Amino acid sequence: MPVQAATDIAWVWPSSDAPAVADYQTIAVLTDTLLLKGEDITRQPRRRALALWDARVQVIPVVHVQSMPNSPDVFTEVQRKAMLAALDRAVAGATAGWVQLDFEAPSRQREAYLALVKMARQRLPASVRLSVTALASWCLQGAWLDRLAADEVVPMWYRMGEPVAQDYPALHARCRGPAAGFSVQTPPKQAVANRFTRRFWFNERNWVADPVQRFP
């Protein structure tokens, strides 16, 4: 069976410009940041203009959610509606056919998170797929990921996740799919990277001001 070529995708956070198209023809752009604090939710849309150097670049809009310690275990209706609305807004810019939810939900909010992802998938058009990021620790925590209604799970294998990625057979099946997240500052071993055909790359600095070549 022929080996499928890998697609390398650059995560572009609010403080960064887009990388050169020669390195990444797909970029995942953080478009909305939502902060859950108590029973409230605040929105911080992307303010830095993003210049795409080539019309061929495909975009995956990313909605980032951060849960503060005093946020409730069960989301309020206002919080739930705001998160779903952010994903709905992202569809207009999803030229790659994907939107992504980046939410490191604490374990106490797990059921609420699963319900949110299920509702989001039901609301999105069939032509747009839902990607979610995952902490490396989630991949070793049993079968709750079986209930995650996302089309794609992107385990983040950089920093503390690197040792977890080495023990590939022990990972939950959802974390052994085609997608994974890596850091260009601390790239993985070639054998680890080769297991994944949709590789998201995190750059701690501005892609343009301090470019880092695509791995490998």
JSON list of C-alpha atoms in Angstrom, two decimals:
[
{"chain": "A", "resi": 1, "resn": "MET", "atom": "CA", "xyz": [0.00, 0.00, 0.00]},
{"chain": "A", "resi": 2, "resn": "PRO", "atom": "CA", "xyz": [1.49, 3.41, -0.95]},
{"chain": "A", "resi": 3, "resn": "VAL", "atom": "CA", "xyz": [2.36, 5.78, 1.89]},
{"chain": "A", "resi": 4, "resn": "GLN", "atom": "CA", "xyz": [0.09, 8.83, 2.03]},
{"chain": "A", "resi": 5, "resn": "ALA", "atom": "CA", "xyz": [1.94, 12.13, 1.83]},
{"chain": "A", "resi": 6, "resn": "ALA", "atom": "CA", "xyz": [1.69, 14.24, 4.97]},
{"chain": "A", "resi": 7, "resn": "THR", "atom": "CA", "xyz": [-0.10, 17.59, 5.05]},
{"chain": "A", "resi": 8, "resn": "ASP", "atom": "CA", "xyz": [1.69, 20.13, 7.24]},
{"chain": "A", "resi": 9, "resn": "ILE", "atom": "CA", "xyz": [-0.55, 22.81, 8.79]},
{"chain": "A", "resi": 10, "resn": "ALA", "atom": "CA", "xyz": [0.69, 25.93, 10.59]},
{"chain": "A", "resi": 11, "resn": "TRP", "atom": "CA", "xyz": [-1.15, 27.12, 13.68]},
{"chain": "A", "resi": 12, "resn": "VAL", "atom": "CA", "xyz": [-1.25, 30.93, 13.46]},
{"chain": "A", "resi": 13, "resn": "TRP", "atom": "CA", "xyz": [-1.96, 32.53, 16.83]},
{"chain": "A", "resi": 14, "resn": "PRO", "atom": "CA", "xyz": [-3.10, 36.18, 17.24]},
{"chain": "A", "resi": 15, "resn": "SER", "atom": "CA", "xyz": [0.41, 37.59, 17.67]},
{"chain": "A", "resi": 16, "resn": "SER", "atom": "CA", "xyz": [1.76, 36.02, 14.48]},
{"chain": "A", "resi": 17, "resn": "ASP", "atom": "CA", "xyz": [1.60, 36.54, 10.75]},
{"chain": "A", "resi": 18, "resn": "ALA", "atom": "CA", "xyz": [1.06, 33.69, 8.31]},
{"chain": "A", "resi": 19, "resn": "PRO", "atom": "CA", "xyz": [4.10, 31.67, 7.20]},
{"chain": "A", "resi": 20, "resn": "ALA", "atom": "CA", "xyz": [5.32, 31.56, 3.64]},
{"chain": "A", "resi": 21, "resn": "VAL", "atom": "CA", "xyz": [3.10, 29.50, 1.35]},
{"chain": "A", "resi": 22, "resn": "ALA", "atom": "CA", "xyz": [6.14, 27.52, 0.19]},
{"chain": "A", "resi": 23, "resn": "ASP", "atom": "CA", "xyz": [6.24, 25.90, 3.63]},
{"chain": "A", "resi": 24, "resn": "TYR", "atom": "CA", "xyz": [2.54, 25.64, 4.50]},
{"chain": "A", "resi": 25, "resn": "GLN", "atom": "CA", "xyz": [-0.37, 25.66, 2.08]},
{"chain": "A", "resi": 26, "resn": "THR", "atom": "CA", "xyz": [-2.87, 25.15, 4.91]},
{"chain": "A", "resi": 27, "resn": "ILE", "atom": "CA", "xyz": [-2.99, 27.34, 8.02]},
{"chain": "A", "resi": 28, "resn": "ALA", "atom": "CA", "xyz": [-5.11, 27.06, 11.17]},
{"chain": "A", "resi": 29, "resn": "VAL", "atom": "CA", "xyz": [-5.85, 30.63, 12.25]},
{"chain": "A", "resi": 30, "resn": "LEU", "atom": "CA", "xyz": [-7.06, 31.53, 15.74]},
{"chain": "A", "resi": 31, "resn": "THR", "atom": "CA", "xyz": [-10.01, 33.80, 14.98]},
{"chain": "A", "resi": 32, "resn": "ASP", "atom": "CA", "xyz": [-11.83, 33.91, 18.34]},
{"chain": "A", "resi": 33, "resn": "THR", "atom": "CA", "xyz": [-10.75, 33.59, 21.97]},
{"chain": "A", "resi": 34, "resn": "LEU", "atom": "CA", "xyz": [-13.45, 32.97, 24.57]},
{"chain": "A", "resi": 35, "resn": "LEU", "atom": "CA", "xyz": [-12.80, 33.20, 28.30]},
{"chain": "A", "resi": 36, "resn": "LEU", "atom": "CA", "xyz": [-15.10, 31.37, 30.74]},
{"chain": "A", "resi": 37, "resn": "LYS", "atom": "CA", "xyz": [-15.00, 33.21, 34.06]},
{"chain": "A", "resi": 38, "resn": "GLY", "atom": "CA", "xyz": [-17.61, 32.38, 36.66]},
{"chain": "A", "resi": 39, "resn": "GLU", "atom": "CA", "xyz": [-20.93, 32.29, 34.84]},
{"chain": "A", "resi": 40, "resn": "ASP", "atom": "CA", "xyz": [-19.78, 34.91, 32.35]},
{"chain": "A", "resi": 41, "resn": "ILE", "atom": "CA", "xyz": [-18.01, 34.62, 29.02]},
{"chain": "A", "resi": 42, "resn": "THR", "atom": "CA", "xyz": [-15.93, 37.25, 27.26]},
{"chain": "A", "resi": 43, "resn": "ARG", "atom": "CA", "xyz": [-14.90, 37.29, 23.62]},
{"chain": "A", "resi": 44, "resn": "GLN", "atom": "CA", "xyz": [-11.62, 38.52, 22.19]},
{"chain": "A", "resi": 45, "resn": "PRO", "atom": "CA", "xyz": [-11.75, 38.36, 18.38]},
{"chain": "A", "resi": 46, "resn": "ARG", "atom": "CA", "xyz": [-8.55, 38.38, 16.37]},
{"chain": "A", "resi": 47, "resn": "ARG", "atom": "CA", "xyz": [-7.37, 41.98, 15.96]},
{"chain": "A", "resi": 48, "resn": "ARG", "atom": "CA", "xyz": [-4.15, 41.50, 14.01]},
{"chain": "A", "resi": 49, "resn": "ALA", "atom": "CA", "xyz": [-4.84, 41.60, 10.29]},
{"chain": "A", "resi": 50, "resn": "LEU", "atom": "CA", "xyz": [-3.77, 38.41, 8.55]},
{"chain": "A", "resi": 51, "resn": "ALA", "atom": "CA", "xyz": [-2.20, 38.74, 5.13]},
{"chain": "A", "resi": 52, "resn": "LEU", "atom": "CA", "xyz": [-2.31, 35.61, 2.98]},
{"chain": "A", "resi": 53, "resn": "TRP", "atom": "CA", "xyz": [0.58, 35.62, 0.57]},
{"chain": "A", "resi": 54, "resn": "ASP", "atom": "CA", "xyz": [-1.11, 33.31, -1.92]},
{"chain": "A", "resi": 55, "resn": "ALA", "atom": "CA", "xyz": [-4.74, 32.64, -2.81]},
{"chain": "A", "resi": 56, "resn": "ARG", "atom": "CA", "xyz": [-3.98, 28.92, -2.78]},
{"chain": "A", "resi": 57, "resn": "VAL", "atom": "CA", "xyz": [-3.58, 28.95, 1.01]},
{"chain": "A", "resi": 58, "resn": "GLN", "atom": "CA", "xyz": [-6.44, 27.12, 2.71]},
{"chain": "A", "resi": 59, "resn": "VAL", "atom": "CA", "xyz": [-7.68, 28.30, 6.11]},
{"chain": "A", "resi": 60, "resn": "ILE", "atom": "CA", "xyz": [-8.94, 26.38, 9.14]},
{"chain": "A", "resi": 61, "resn": "PRO", "atom": "CA", "xyz": [-10.50, 28.90, 11.58]},
{"chain": "A", "resi": 62, "resn": "VAL", "atom": "CA", "xyz": [-9.71, 28.06, 15.23]},
{"chain": "A", "resi": 63, "resn": "VAL", "atom": "CA", "xyz": [-11.88, 28.98, 18.21]},
{"chain": "A", "resi": 64, "resn": "HIS", "atom": "CA", "xyz": [-9.87, 28.98, 21.44]},
{"chain": "A", "resi": 65, "resn": "VAL", "atom": "CA", "xyz": [-11.73, 28.58, 24.75]},
{"chain": "A", "resi": 66, "resn": "GLN", "atom": "CA", "xyz": [-10.08, 29.02, 28.13]},
{"chain": "A", "resi": 67, "resn": "SER", "atom": "CA", "xyz": [-11.85, 27.95, 31.32]},
{"chain": "A", "resi": 68, "resn": "MET", "atom": "CA", "xyz": [-10.94, 29.78, 34.53]},
{"chain": "A", "resi": 69, "resn": "PRO", "atom": "CA", "xyz": [-10.97, 27.91, 37.88]},
{"chain": "A", "resi": 70, "resn": "ASN", "atom": "CA", "xyz": [-14.17, 29.63, 38.99]},
{"chain": "A", "resi": 71, "resn": "SER", "atom": "CA", "xyz": [-16.14, 28.66, 35.88]},
{"chain": "A", "resi": 72, "resn": "PRO", "atom": "CA", "xyz": [-19.03, 26.23, 36.52]},
{"chain": "A", "resi": 73, "resn": "ASP", "atom": "CA", "xyz": [-18.81, 22.49, 35.90]},
{"chain": "A", "resi": 74, "resn": "VAL", "atom": "CA", "xyz": [-21.83, 22.80, 33.61]},
{"chain": "A", "resi": 75, "resn": "PHE", "atom": "CA", "xyz": [-21.76, 25.67, 31.14]},
{"chain": "A", "resi": 76, "resn": "THR", "atom": "CA", "xyz": [-24.46, 28.30, 31.47]},
{"chain": "A", "resi": 77, "resn": "GLU", "atom": "CA", "xyz": [-26.82, 28.74, 28.55]},
{"chain": "A", "resi": 78, "resn": "VAL", "atom": "CA", "xyz": [-25.13, 32.05, 27.73]},
{"chain": "A", "resi": 79, "resn": "GLN", "atom": "CA", "xyz": [-21.69, 30.40, 27.68]},
{"chain": "A", "resi": 80, "resn": "ARG", "atom": "CA", "xyz": [-22.85, 27.46, 25.58]},
{"chain": "A", "resi": 81, "resn": "LYS", "atom": "CA", "xyz": [-24.58, 29.71, 23.04]},
{"chain": "A", "resi": 82, "resn": "ALA", "atom": "CA", "xyz": [-21.52, 31.96, 22.76]},
{"chain": "A", "resi": 83, "resn": "MET", "atom": "CA", "xyz": [-19.18, 29.04, 22.08]},
{"chain": "A", "resi": 84, "resn": "LEU", "atom": "CA", "xyz": [-21.50, 27.54, 19.48]},
{"chain": "A", "resi": 85, "resn": "ALA", "atom": "CA", "xyz": [-21.96, 30.95, 17.85]},
{"chain": "A", "resi": 86, "resn": "ALA", "atom": "CA", "xyz": [-18.19, 31.37, 17.54]},
{"chain": "A", "resi": 87, "resn": "LEU", "atom": "CA", "xyz": [-17.94, 28.04, 15.72]},
{"chain": "A", "resi": 88, "resn": "ASP", "atom": "CA", "xyz": [-20.87, 29.03, 13.51]},
{"chain": "A", "resi": 89, "resn": "ARG", "atom": "CA", "xyz": [-19.07, 32.28, 12.59]},
{"chain": "A", "resi": 90, "resn": "ALA", "atom": "CA", "xyz": [-15.94, 30.34, 11.76]},
{"chain": "A", "resi": 91, "resn": "VAL", "atom": "CA", "xyz": [-17.67, 28.45, 8.95]},
{"chain": "A", "resi": 92, "resn": "ALA", "atom": "CA", "xyz": [-17.56, 31.47, 6.62]},
{"chain": "A", "resi": 93, "resn": "GLY", "atom": "CA", "xyz": [-13.77, 31.41, 6.61]},
{"chain": "A", "resi": 94, "resn": "ALA", "atom": "CA", "xyz": [-13.30, 27.64, 6.51]},
{"chain": "A", "resi": 95, "resn": "THR", "atom": "CA", "xyz": [-11.82, 27.40, 3.03]},
{"chain": "A", "resi": 96, "resn": "ALA", "atom": "CA", "xyz": [-10.10, 24.13, 3.98]},
{"chain": "A", "resi": 97, "resn": "GLY", "atom": "CA", "xyz": [-13.44, 22.55, 4.90]},
{"chain": "A", "resi": 98, "resn": "TRP", "atom": "CA", "xyz": [-12.63, 22.40, 8.62]},
{"chain": "A", "resi": 99, "resn": "VAL", "atom": "CA", "xyz": [-13.17, 24.42, 11.79]},
{"chain": "A", "resi": 100, "resn": "GLN", "atom": "CA", "xyz": [-11.24, 23.68, 14.97]},
{"chain": "A", "resi": 101, "resn": "LEU", "atom": "CA", "xyz": [-12.12, 23.95, 18.66]},
{"chain": "A", "resi": 102, "resn": "ASP", "atom": "CA", "xyz": [-9.08, 24.45, 20.90]},
{"chain": "A", "resi": 103, "resn": "PHE", "atom": "CA", "xyz": [-10.40, 23.87, 24.43]},
{"chain": "A", "resi": 104, "resn": "GLU", "atom": "CA", "xyz": [-8.37, 22.20, 27.17]},
{"chain": "A", "resi": 105, "resn": "ALA", "atom": "CA", "xyz": [-11.50, 21.49, 29.21]},
{"chain": "A", "resi": 106, "resn": "PRO", "atom": "CA", "xyz": [-10.72, 20.44, 32.80]},
{"chain": "A", "resi": 107, "resn": "SER", "atom": "CA", "xyz": [-11.95, 17.02, 33.92]},
{"chain": "A", "resi": 108, "resn": "ARG", "atom": "CA", "xyz": [-14.76, 18.56, 35.99]},
{"chain": "A", "resi": 109, "resn": "GLN", "atom": "CA", "xyz": [-16.24, 19.99, 32.77]},
{"chain": "A", "resi": 110, "resn": "ARG", "atom": "CA", "xyz": [-15.82, 16.82, 30.72]},
{"chain": "A", "resi": 111, "resn": "GLU", "atom": "CA", "xyz": [-19.51, 15.99, 30.36]},
{"chain": "A", "resi": 112, "resn": "ALA", "atom": "CA", "xyz": [-20.32, 19.58, 29.45]},
{"chain": "A", "resi": 113, "resn": "TYR", "atom": "CA", "xyz": [-17.48, 19.55, 26.92]},
{"chain": "A", "resi": 114, "resn": "LEU", "atom": "CA", "xyz": [-18.70, 16.33, 25.31]},
{"chain": "A", "resi": 115, "resn": "ALA", "atom": "CA", "xyz": [-22.21, 17.79, 25.02]},
{"chain": "A", "resi": 116, "resn": "LEU", "atom": "CA", "xyz": [-20.81, 21.01, 23.51]},
{"chain": "A", "resi": 117, "resn": "VAL", "atom": "CA", "xyz": [-18.86, 19.13, 20.84]},
{"chain": "A", "resi": 118, "resn": "LYS", "atom": "CA", "xyz": [-21.91, 17.02, 20.01]},
{"chain": "A", "resi": 119, "resn": "MET", "atom": "CA", "xyz": [-24.09, 20.11, 19.60]},
{"chain": "A", "resi": 120, "resn": "ALA", "atom": "CA", "xyz": [-21.43, 21.84, 17.52]},
{"chain": "A", "resi": 121, "resn": "ARG", "atom": "CA", "xyz": [-21.15, 18.90, 15.15]},
{"chain": "A", "resi": 122, "resn": "GLN", "atom": "CA", "xyz": [-24.93, 18.79, 14.76]},
{"chain": "A", "resi": 123, "resn": "ARG", "atom": "CA", "xyz": [-25.08, 22.50, 13.92]},
{"chain": "A", "resi": 124, "resn": "LEU", "atom": "CA", "xyz": [-22.23, 22.64, 11.45]},
{"chain": "A", "resi": 125, "resn": "PRO", "atom": "CA", "xyz": [-22.92, 22.03, 7.76]},
{"chain": "A", "resi": 126, "resn": "ALA", "atom": "CA", "xyz": [-22.20, 18.51, 6.57]},
{"chain": "A", "resi": 127, "resn": "SER", "atom": "CA", "xyz": [-19.57, 19.97, 4.24]},
{"chain": "A", "resi": 128, "resn": "VAL", "atom": "CA", "xyz": [-17.54, 21.37, 7.17]},
{"chain": "A", "resi": 129, "resn": "ARG", "atom": "CA", "xyz": [-15.73, 18.97, 9.49]},
{"chain": "A", "resi": 130, "resn": "LEU", "atom": "CA", "xyz": [-15.02, 19.60, 13.17]},
{"chain": "A", "resi": 131, "resn": "SER", "atom": "CA", "xyz": [-11.50, 19.24, 14.54]},
{"chain": "A", "resi": 132, "resn": "VAL", "atom": "CA", "xyz": [-10.68, 19.43, 18.27]},
{"chain": "A", "resi": 133, "resn": "THR", "atom": "CA", "xyz": [-7.33, 19.65, 20.02]},
{"chain": "A", "resi": 134, "resn": "ALA", "atom": "CA", "xyz": [-6.56, 17.27, 22.88]},
{"chain": "A", "resi": 135, "resn": "LEU", "atom": "CA", "xyz": [-4.15, 17.29, 25.78]},
{"chain": "A", "resi": 136, "resn": "ALA", "atom": "CA", "xyz": [-1.68, 14.41, 25.63]},
{"chain": "A", "resi": 137, "resn": "SER", "atom": "CA", "xyz": [-2.96, 13.20, 29.01]},
{"chain": "A", "resi": 138, "resn": "TRP", "atom": "CA", "xyz": [-6.44, 12.68, 27.54]},
{"chain": "A", "resi": 139, "resn": "CYS", "atom": "CA", "xyz": [-5.03, 9.95, 25.33]},
{"chain": "A", "resi": 140, "resn": "LEU", "atom": "CA", "xyz": [-4.27, 7.79, 28.38]},
{"chain": "A", "resi": 141, "resn": "GLN", "atom": "CA", "xyz": [-7.47, 8.41, 30.35]},
{"chain": "A", "resi": 142, "resn": "GLY", "atom": "CA", "xyz": [-9.76, 5.61, 29.28]},
{"chain": "A", "resi": 143, "resn": "ALA", "atom": "CA", "xyz": [-12.68, 5.45, 26.90]},
{"chain": "A", "resi": 144, "resn": "TRP", "atom": "CA", "xyz": [-14.36, 8.84, 27.35]},
{"chain": "A", "resi": 145, "resn": "LEU", "atom": "CA", "xyz": [-12.92, 9.93, 24.00]},
{"chain": "A", "resi": 146, "resn": "ASP", "atom": "CA", "xyz": [-15.17, 7.30, 22.38]},
{"chain": "A", "resi": 147, "resn": "ARG", "atom": "CA", "xyz": [-18.04, 9.70, 23.03]},
{"chain": "A", "resi": 148, "resn": "LEU", "atom": "CA", "xyz": [-16.35, 12.69, 21.44]},
{"chain": "A", "resi": 149, "resn": "ALA", "atom": "CA", "xyz": [-18.39, 13.63, 18.36]},
{"chain": "A", "resi": 150, "resn": "ALA", "atom": "CA", "xyz": [-15.59, 15.47, 16.57]},
{"chain": "A", "resi": 151, "resn": "ASP", "atom": "CA", "xyz": [-14.47, 14.40, 13.11]},
{"chain": "A", "resi": 152, "resn": "GLU", "atom": "CA", "xyz": [-10.84, 14.74, 14.14]},
{"chain": "A", "resi": 153, "resn": "VAL", "atom": "CA", "xyz": [-8.84, 14.71, 17.37]},
{"chain": "A", "resi": 154, "resn": "VAL", "atom": "CA", "xyz": [-5.48, 16.51, 17.36]},
{"chain": "A", "resi": 155, "resn": "PRO", "atom": "CA", "xyz": [-3.37, 15.40, 20.34]},
{"chain": "A", "resi": 156, "resn": "MET", "atom": "CA", "xyz": [-0.71, 17.96, 21.19]},
{"chain": "A", "resi": 157, "resn": "TRP", "atom": "CA", "xyz": [2.58, 16.09, 21.38]},
{"chain": "A", "resi": 158, "resn": "TYR", "atom": "CA", "xyz": [4.89, 18.95, 22.24]},
{"chain": "A", "resi": 159, "resn": "ARG", "atom": "CA", "xyz": [6.28, 19.93, 25.63]},
{"chain": "A", "resi": 160, "resn": "MET", "atom": "CA", "xyz": [4.97, 17.48, 28.25]},
{"chain": "A", "resi": 161, "resn": "GLY", "atom": "CA", "xyz": [3.19, 15.41, 25.60]},
{"chain": "A", "resi": 162, "resn": "GLU", "atom": "CA", "xyz": [6.37, 14.19, 23.93]},
{"chain": "A", "resi": 163, "resn": "PRO", "atom": "CA", "xyz": [6.95, 11.17, 26.23]},
{"chain": "A", "resi": 164, "resn": "VAL", "atom": "CA", "xyz": [3.31, 10.12, 25.83]},
{"chain": "A", "resi": 165, "resn": "ALA", "atom": "CA", "xyz": [3.61, 10.07, 22.04]},
{"chain": "A", "resi": 166, "resn": "GLN", "atom": "CA", "xyz": [6.46, 7.58, 22.26]},
{"chain": "A", "resi": 167, "resn": "ASP", "atom": "CA", "xyz": [4.15, 4.90, 23.73]},
{"chain": "A", "resi": 168, "resn": "TYR", "atom": "CA", "xyz": [1.98, 4.71, 20.63]},
{"chain": "A", "resi": 169, "resn": "PRO", "atom": "CA", "xyz": [0.21, 1.35, 21.34]},
{"chain": "A", "resi": 170, "resn": "ALA", "atom": "CA", "xyz": [-1.01, 2.64, 24.72]},
{"chain": "A", "resi": 171, "resn": "LEU", "atom": "CA", "xyz": [-2.80, 5.64, 23.24]},
{"chain": "A", "resi": 172, "resn": "HIS", "atom": "CA", "xyz": [-6.56, 5.77, 22.86]},
{"chain": "A", "resi": 173, "resn": "ALA", "atom": "CA", "xyz": [-7.63, 5.02, 19.30]},
{"chain": "A", "resi": 174, "resn": "ARG", "atom": "CA", "xyz": [-8.83, 8.60, 18.76]},
{"chain": "A", "resi": 175, "resn": "CYS", "atom": "CA", "xyz": [-5.24, 9.74, 19.42]},
{"chain": "A", "resi": 176, "resn": "ARG", "atom": "CA", "xyz": [-3.84, 7.32, 16.83]},
{"chain": "A", "resi": 177, "resn": "GLY", "atom": "CA", "xyz": [-5.67, 8.93, 13.95]},
{"chain": "A", "resi": 178, "resn": "PRO", "atom": "CA", "xyz": [-4.11, 10.89, 11.12]},
{"chain": "A", "resi": 179, "resn": "ALA", "atom": "CA", "xyz": [-3.77, 14.21, 13.01]},
{"chain": "A", "resi": 180, "resn": "ALA", "atom": "CA", "xyz": [-1.30, 15.42, 15.63]},
{"chain": "A", "resi": 181, "resn": "GLY", "atom": "CA", "xyz": [0.19, 18.66, 16.91]},
{"chain": "A", "resi": 182, "resn": "PHE", "atom": "CA", "xyz": [3.94, 19.34, 17.17]},
{"chain": "A", "resi": 183, "resn": "SER", "atom": "CA", "xyz": [6.26, 22.26, 17.92]},
{"chain": "A", "resi": 184, "resn": "VAL", "atom": "CA", "xyz": [8.76, 23.58, 15.41]},
{"chain": "A", "resi": 185, "resn": "GLN", "atom": "CA", "xyz": [11.03, 24.57, 18.31]},
{"chain": "A", "resi": 186, "resn": "THR", "atom": "CA", "xyz": [11.18, 20.97, 19.60]},
{"chain": "A", "resi": 187, "resn": "PRO", "atom": "CA", "xyz": [10.37, 18.78, 16.59]},
{"chain": "A", "resi": 188, "resn": "PRO", "atom": "CA", "xyz": [9.60, 15.11, 17.16]},
{"chain": "A", "resi": 189, "resn": "LYS", "atom": "CA", "xyz": [11.66, 12.17, 16.10]},
{"chain": "A", "resi": 190, "resn": "GLN", "atom": "CA", "xyz": [11.11, 11.31, 12.45]},
{"chain": "A", "resi": 191, "resn": "ALA", "atom": "CA", "xyz": [9.50, 7.96, 13.35]},
{"chain": "A", "resi": 192, "resn": "VAL", "atom": "CA", "xyz": [6.90, 9.70, 15.52]},
{"chain": "A", "resi": 193, "resn": "ALA", "atom": "CA", "xyz": [6.09, 12.36, 12.93]},
{"chain": "A", "resi": 194, "resn": "ASN", "atom": "CA", "xyz": [5.71, 9.75, 10.21]},
{"chain": "A", "resi": 195, "resn": "ARG", "atom": "CA", "xyz": [2.79, 8.13, 12.04]},
{"chain": "A", "resi": 196, "resn": "PHE", "atom": "CA", "xyz": [0.60, 11.13, 11.26]},
{"chain": "A", "resi": 197, "resn": "THR", "atom": "CA", "xyz": [-0.51, 12.51, 7.90]},
{"chain": "A", "resi": 198, "resn": "ARG", "atom": "CA", "xyz": [-2.13, 15.75, 9.16]},
{"chain": "A", "resi": 199, "resn": "ARG", "atom": "CA", "xyz": [0.58, 17.49, 11.17]},
{"chain": "A", "resi": 200, "resn": "PHE", "atom": "CA", "xyz": [-0.25, 20.77, 12.92]},
{"chain": "A", "resi": 201, "resn": "TRP", "atom": "CA", "xyz": [2.79, 22.87, 13.82]},
{"chain": "A", "resi": 202, "resn": "PHE", "atom": "CA", "xyz": [2.97, 25.34, 16.72]},
{"chain": "A", "resi": 203, "resn": "ASN", "atom": "CA", "xyz": [5.52, 28.16, 16.57]},
{"chain": "A", "resi": 204, "resn": "GLU", "atom": "CA", "xyz": [6.27, 29.99, 19.81]},
{"chain": "A", "resi": 205, "resn": "ARG", "atom": "CA", "xyz": [7.33, 33.04, 17.79]},
{"chain": "A", "resi": 206, "resn": "ASN", "atom": "CA", "xyz": [6.03, 34.99, 14.79]},
{"chain": "A", "resi": 207, "resn": "TRP", "atom": "CA", "xyz": [6.18, 32.82, 11.67]},
{"chain": "A", "resi": 208, "resn": "VAL", "atom": "CA", "xyz": [7.38, 35.72, 9.51]},
{"chain": "A", "resi": 209, "resn": "ALA", "atom": "CA", "xyz": [9.57, 37.67, 11.94]},
{"chain": "A", "resi": 210, "resn": "ASP", "atom": "CA", "xyz": [11.34, 34.52, 13.09]},
{"chain": "A", "resi": 211, "resn": "PRO", "atom": "CA", "xyz": [10.67, 31.83, 10.47]},
{"chain": "A", "resi": 212, "resn": "VAL", "atom": "CA", "xyz": [11.37, 28.18, 11.17]},
{"chain": "A", "resi": 213, "resn": "GLN", "atom": "CA", "xyz": [11.60, 25.70, 8.34]},
{"chain": "A", "resi": 214, "resn": "ARG", "atom": "CA", "xyz": [9.00, 23.01, 8.04]},
{"chain": "A", "resi": 215, "resn": "PHE", "atom": "CA", "xyz": [9.90, 19.67, 9.60]},
{"chain": "A", "resi": 216, "resn": "PRO", "atom": "CA", "xyz": [11.73, 17.57, 8.64]}
]
